mmCIF file of C-alpha atoms in Angstrom:
data_model
loop_
_atom_site.group_PDB
_atom_site.id
_atom_site.type_symbol
_atom_site.label_atom_id
_atom_site.label_comp_id
_atom_site.label_asym_id
_atom_site.label_seq_id
_atom_site.Cartn_x
_atom_site.Cartn_y
_atom_site.Cartn_z
ATOM 1 C CA MET A 1 58.471 0.169 16.619
ATOM 2 C CA GLY A 2 56.822 1.657 13.629
ATOM 3 C CA GLY A 3 57.044 5.228 12.578
ATOM 4 C CA PRO A 4 54.479 8.027 12.875
ATOM 5 C CA ASN A 5 52.811 6.640 9.799
ATOM 6 C CA LYS A 6 52.620 3.000 8.448
ATOM 7 C CA VAL A 7 54.860 2.683 5.413
ATOM 8 C CA ARG A 8 53.877 -0.002 2.731
ATOM 9 C CA LEU A 9 56.413 -0.922 0.223
ATOM 10 C CA ALA A 10 56.496 -3.927 -2.181
ATOM 11 C CA GLY A 11 53.730 -5.781 -0.563
ATOM 12 C CA SER A 12 55.007 -5.272 3.244
ATOM 13 C CA VAL A 13 54.513 -2.978 6.129
ATOM 14 C CA LEU A 14 57.932 -1.852 6.877
ATOM 15 C CA ASP A 15 59.339 -2.341 10.413
ATOM 16 C CA ARG A 16 62.408 -0.474 11.588
ATOM 17 C CA LYS A 17 64.406 -1.721 8.703
ATOM 18 C CA ARG A 18 63.737 1.323 6.312
ATOM 19 C CA HIS A 19 66.995 1.623 4.431
ATOM 20 C CA VAL A 20 65.989 -0.521 1.549
ATOM 21 C CA CYS A 21 68.027 -1.639 -1.680
ATOM 22 C CA ALA A 22 65.611 -2.196 -4.579
ATOM 23 C CA PHE A 23 66.830 -4.044 -7.709
ATOM 24 C CA PHE A 24 65.033 -3.635 -10.743
ATOM 25 C CA HIS A 25 65.332 -4.841 -14.420
ATOM 26 C CA SER A 26 63.384 -1.880 -16.057
ATOM 27 C CA LYS A 27 61.777 1.455 -15.262
ATOM 28 C CA GLU A 28 58.341 -0.190 -15.717
ATOM 29 C CA GLU A 29 59.145 -2.604 -12.845
ATOM 30 C CA GLU A 30 60.563 0.118 -10.846
ATOM 31 C CA TYR A 31 57.550 2.439 -10.989
ATOM 32 C CA ARG A 32 55.134 -0.477 -10.574
ATOM 33 C CA VAL A 33 56.681 -1.085 -7.360
ATOM 34 C CA LEU A 34 57.335 2.424 -5.986
ATOM 35 C CA LEU A 35 54.427 4.394 -7.179
ATOM 36 C CA PRO A 36 52.092 3.008 -4.612
ATOM 37 C CA PHE A 37 54.732 3.848 -1.889
ATOM 38 C CA ILE A 38 55.128 7.406 -3.192
ATOM 39 C CA LYS A 39 51.345 8.015 -3.517
ATOM 40 C CA GLU A 40 50.671 6.607 0.054
ATOM 41 C CA GLY A 41 53.062 9.063 1.411
ATOM 42 C CA PHE A 42 51.208 12.047 -0.142
ATOM 43 C CA GLU A 43 47.885 10.724 1.156
ATOM 44 C CA GLN A 44 49.340 10.252 4.527
ATOM 45 C CA GLY A 45 50.795 13.825 4.612
ATOM 46 C CA ASP A 46 54.517 12.714 4.267
ATOM 47 C CA ARG A 47 57.137 14.772 2.364
ATOM 48 C CA ALA A 48 58.864 13.066 -0.742
ATOM 49 C CA PHE A 49 62.598 13.603 -1.591
ATOM 50 C CA HIS A 50 63.443 12.062 -5.009
ATOM 51 C CA ILE A 51 66.949 12.188 -6.579
ATOM 52 C CA ILE A 52 67.149 11.385 -10.296
ATOM 53 C CA ASP A 53 68.921 11.686 -13.575
ATOM 54 C CA ARG A 54 67.877 15.105 -14.957
ATOM 55 C CA HIS A 55 67.429 13.449 -18.471
ATOM 56 C CA ARG A 56 64.436 11.523 -16.836
ATOM 57 C CA ARG A 57 62.844 14.588 -15.273
ATOM 58 C CA ARG A 58 59.910 14.687 -17.641
ATOM 59 C CA ASP A 59 59.272 10.854 -17.538
ATOM 60 C CA HIS A 60 59.450 10.935 -13.728
ATOM 61 C CA THR A 61 56.912 13.719 -13.526
ATOM 62 C CA ARG A 62 54.546 12.047 -16.130
ATOM 63 C CA ARG A 63 54.452 8.778 -14.136
ATOM 64 C CA LEU A 64 53.895 10.636 -10.932
ATOM 65 C CA GLN A 65 50.971 12.640 -12.501
ATOM 66 C CA GLU A 66 49.451 9.427 -14.069
ATOM 67 C CA ALA A 67 49.477 7.979 -10.598
ATOM 68 C CA GLY A 68 47.287 10.836 -9.381
ATOM 69 C CA ILE A 69 49.749 12.930 -7.827
ATOM 70 C CA ASP A 70 49.533 16.739 -8.147
ATOM 71 C CA VAL A 71 53.145 17.231 -8.928
ATOM 72 C CA ALA A 72 53.092 20.955 -9.476
ATOM 73 C CA GLY A 73 51.066 21.731 -6.376
ATOM 74 C CA ALA A 74 53.311 19.295 -4.157
ATOM 75 C CA GLU A 75 56.480 20.972 -5.521
ATOM 76 C CA SER A 76 55.329 24.514 -4.892
ATOM 77 C CA GLU A 77 54.606 23.663 -1.300
ATOM 78 C CA GLU A 78 57.967 21.776 -1.123
ATOM 79 C CA ARG A 79 56.077 18.555 -0.093
ATOM 80 C CA LEU A 80 57.831 17.100 -3.163
ATOM 81 C CA VAL A 81 61.477 17.876 -3.856
ATOM 82 C CA VAL A 82 63.059 16.490 -7.014
ATOM 83 C CA ARG A 83 66.763 16.902 -7.116
ATOM 84 C CA HIS A 84 69.168 15.994 -9.969
ATOM 85 C CA TRP A 85 72.434 14.032 -9.465
ATOM 86 C CA GLU A 86 74.270 17.286 -9.956
ATOM 87 C CA ASP A 87 72.345 19.004 -7.129
ATOM 88 C CA ALA A 88 72.775 16.036 -4.783
ATOM 89 C CA TYR A 89 75.423 13.285 -5.279
ATOM 90 C CA LEU A 90 77.693 15.025 -7.863
ATOM 91 C CA GLN A 91 77.706 18.699 -6.539
ATOM 92 C CA ASP A 92 80.710 20.464 -7.997
ATOM 93 C CA GLY A 93 81.224 17.455 -10.386
ATOM 94 C CA TYR A 94 82.345 14.943 -7.853
ATOM 95 C CA PHE A 95 81.044 12.637 -5.192
ATOM 96 C CA ASP A 96 81.763 13.135 -1.493
ATOM 97 C CA GLN A 97 80.124 10.650 0.670
ATOM 98 C CA HIS A 98 80.405 12.744 3.932
ATOM 99 C CA ARG A 99 78.785 15.667 2.280
ATOM 100 C CA GLN A 100 75.889 13.615 0.813
ATOM 101 C CA ILE A 101 75.284 11.984 4.290
ATOM 102 C CA SER A 102 75.149 15.405 5.727
ATOM 103 C CA LEU A 103 72.588 16.548 2.966
ATOM 104 C CA PHE A 104 70.288 13.507 3.786
ATOM 105 C CA GLU A 105 70.454 14.495 7.490
ATOM 106 C CA ARG A 106 69.598 18.197 6.691
ATOM 107 C CA VAL A 107 66.715 17.016 4.608
ATOM 108 C CA LEU A 108 65.475 14.601 7.316
ATOM 109 C CA LEU A 109 65.575 17.475 9.973
ATOM 110 C CA GLU A 110 63.904 20.008 7.599
ATOM 111 C CA GLY A 111 61.042 17.757 7.149
ATOM 112 C CA LYS A 112 60.693 17.240 10.884
ATOM 113 C CA ASN A 113 60.935 20.973 11.504
ATOM 114 C CA GLN A 114 58.311 21.600 8.889
ATOM 115 C CA GLY A 115 55.929 19.214 10.633
ATOM 116 C CA TYR A 116 55.847 16.202 8.113
ATOM 117 C CA PRO A 117 55.520 12.913 9.720
ATOM 118 C CA LEU A 118 58.147 11.263 7.412
ATOM 119 C CA THR A 119 60.340 12.070 4.538
ATOM 120 C CA ARG A 120 60.275 9.335 2.007
ATOM 121 C CA PHE A 121 63.238 9.224 0.113
ATOM 122 C CA VAL A 122 63.609 7.549 -3.500
ATOM 123 C CA ALA A 123 67.262 7.645 -4.572
ATOM 124 C CA GLY A 124 68.818 6.395 -7.950
ATOM 125 C CA THR A 125 72.204 4.989 -8.136
ATOM 126 C CA GLU A 126 73.209 5.177 -11.762
ATOM 127 C CA TRP A 127 75.244 8.417 -11.165
ATOM 128 C CA ALA A 128 77.935 5.963 -9.743
ATOM 129 C CA LEU A 129 78.493 4.764 -13.257
ATOM 130 C CA LEU A 130 79.503 7.965 -14.546
ATOM 131 C CA ASP A 131 83.164 8.947 -14.757
ATOM 132 C CA ARG A 132 83.343 11.202 -11.925
ATOM 133 C CA PRO A 133 85.677 11.617 -9.000
ATOM 134 C CA GLY A 134 84.646 9.757 -5.889
ATOM 135 C CA VAL A 135 81.925 7.556 -7.405
ATOM 136 C CA HIS A 136 83.697 4.383 -6.497
ATOM 137 C CA ASP A 137 82.809 5.099 -2.998
ATOM 138 C CA LEU A 138 79.126 4.296 -3.579
ATOM 139 C CA ILE A 139 79.115 1.114 -1.509
ATOM 140 C CA GLU A 140 81.120 2.523 1.383
ATOM 141 C CA TYR A 141 78.608 5.484 1.604
ATOM 142 C CA GLU A 142 75.607 3.067 1.353
ATOM 143 C CA SER A 143 77.104 1.272 4.414
ATOM 144 C CA ARG A 144 77.939 4.425 6.349
ATOM 145 C CA ILE A 145 74.602 6.157 5.848
ATOM 146 C CA ASN A 146 73.087 3.049 7.936
ATOM 147 C CA ASN A 147 74.420 4.901 11.052
ATOM 148 C CA LEU A 148 72.129 7.926 10.233
ATOM 149 C CA PHE A 149 69.037 6.145 9.004
ATOM 150 C CA SER A 150 68.902 3.643 11.950
ATOM 151 C CA LYS A 151 68.102 6.854 14.064
ATOM 152 C CA TYR A 152 65.098 7.707 12.155
ATOM 153 C CA ASP A 153 61.791 6.285 10.954
ATOM 154 C CA ASP A 154 61.973 7.889 7.647
ATOM 155 C CA PRO A 155 62.210 5.238 4.668
ATOM 156 C CA VAL A 156 64.791 5.460 2.039
ATOM 157 C CA CYS A 157 64.779 3.191 -1.246
ATOM 158 C CA CYS A 158 67.891 3.001 -3.101
ATOM 159 C CA THR A 159 67.200 1.778 -6.593
ATOM 160 C CA TYR A 160 69.705 -0.267 -8.597
ATOM 161 C CA ASP A 161 69.262 -1.376 -12.276
ATOM 162 C CA VAL A 162 70.620 -4.885 -12.255
ATOM 163 C CA SER A 163 71.365 -4.529 -16.100
ATOM 164 C CA LYS A 164 73.808 -1.892 -15.535
ATOM 165 C CA PHE A 165 76.017 -2.726 -12.545
ATOM 166 C CA CYS A 166 78.517 -5.582 -12.282
ATOM 167 C CA ALA A 167 77.713 -8.592 -10.102
ATOM 168 C CA SER A 168 80.274 -7.721 -7.462
ATOM 169 C CA VAL A 169 78.567 -4.266 -6.948
ATOM 170 C CA ILE A 170 75.091 -5.705 -6.678
ATOM 171 C CA MET A 171 76.348 -8.210 -4.177
ATOM 172 C CA ASP A 172 77.845 -5.501 -2.028
ATOM 173 C CA ALA A 173 75.050 -3.380 -2.442
ATOM 174 C CA MET A 174 72.771 -6.178 -1.049
ATOM 175 C CA ARG A 175 75.156 -6.675 1.989
ATOM 176 C CA VAL A 176 74.942 -3.033 3.082
ATOM 177 C CA HIS A 177 71.132 -2.684 3.223
ATOM 178 C CA PRO A 178 69.121 -4.044 6.167
ATOM 179 C CA ALA A 179 66.328 -4.578 3.722
ATOM 180 C CA VAL A 180 65.939 -5.599 -0.099
ATOM 181 C CA ILE A 181 63.425 -5.682 -2.889
ATOM 182 C CA ILE A 182 64.042 -8.580 -5.268
ATOM 183 C CA GLY A 183 61.488 -9.478 -7.896
ATOM 184 C CA GLY A 184 59.141 -6.703 -6.670
ATOM 185 C CA VAL A 185 58.980 -8.292 -3.002
ATOM 186 C CA TYR A 186 60.256 -6.702 0.122
ATOM 187 C CA GLN A 187 62.178 -8.731 2.623
ATOM 188 C CA GLU A 188 64.448 -8.328 5.571
ATOM 189 C CA ASN A 189 67.901 -8.999 4.309
ATOM 190 C CA PRO A 190 69.814 -11.976 6.009
ATOM 191 C CA PHE A 191 72.960 -10.990 4.238
ATOM 192 C CA TYR A 192 73.101 -7.671 5.887
ATOM 193 C CA VAL A 193 76.521 -6.577 7.457
ATOM 194 C CA PRO A 194 76.602 -3.714 9.897
ATOM 195 C CA PRO A 195 78.688 -0.630 8.973
ATOM 196 C CA ASP A 196 81.495 -1.324 11.299
ATOM 197 C CA GLU A 197 82.076 -4.825 10.095
ATOM 198 C CA PHE A 198 81.643 -4.079 6.516
ATOM 199 C CA LEU A 199 83.895 -1.025 6.421
ATOM 200 C CA ARG A 200 86.493 -3.137 8.147
ATOM 201 C CA GLU A 201 86.137 -5.655 5.435
ATOM 202 C CA LEU A 202 86.501 -2.973 2.777
ATOM 203 C CA ARG A 203 89.803 -1.751 4.353
ATOM 204 C CA GLU A 204 91.079 -5.300 4.241
ATOM 205 C CA ARG A 205 90.209 -5.852 0.666
ATOM 206 C CA GLU A 206 91.893 -2.732 -0.311
ATOM 207 C CA GLY A 207 94.964 -3.414 1.549
ATOM 208 C CA LYS A 208 95.029 -6.839 -0.334
ATOM 209 C CA ASN A 209 94.717 -5.357 -3.883
ATOM 210 C CA GLY A 210 95.522 -1.608 -3.552
ATOM 211 C CA THR A 211 92.150 -0.778 -5.297
ATOM 212 C CA GLY A 212 88.898 0.987 -4.504
ATOM 213 C CA VAL A 213 85.492 -0.728 -3.809
ATOM 214 C CA ALA A 214 83.980 -0.904 -7.152
#
């Protein structure tokens, strides 16, 4: 069953698998894939919630404007919410996966209460490369949040720069998302592992080597 609006991303109309892991080699590739998805959302009356590196705020705004999006107008109406890592994942200087899942649920419900058909999320992950407490819980968090997003039609696209993450993190990231974008193409993920199973595997790993997940 589809959501209130059709959602197109990377050449496909999404089904219920809307927690998407997108692997990119450059910002140019990332925006080439994501801008049509973002623009479609505004055209269909959806809300947008983006989490980005604050150092990229100006570039992000420029790219949205060049795509024909009225950024100032959308932000003033709170149809577009852009948060920096410090205002989302790294509040108070550390990452708490349960706090972040609660934040996403609040944003989802806020969008519903304001009458938006969907909230379209775009969430960068490079914050997990910083030296901050809790960042090694990235993959565990990505797995757990499937329990939230499976209850909603709202699409969330988690972007990964493959040139910055190690291969083991990229492999795990793929396994905890029901759908992936590779080479600019969306596809259902045959390697997806449900949260209960994946989290059990993580516990076994940690028991064997006494370390975290990343």
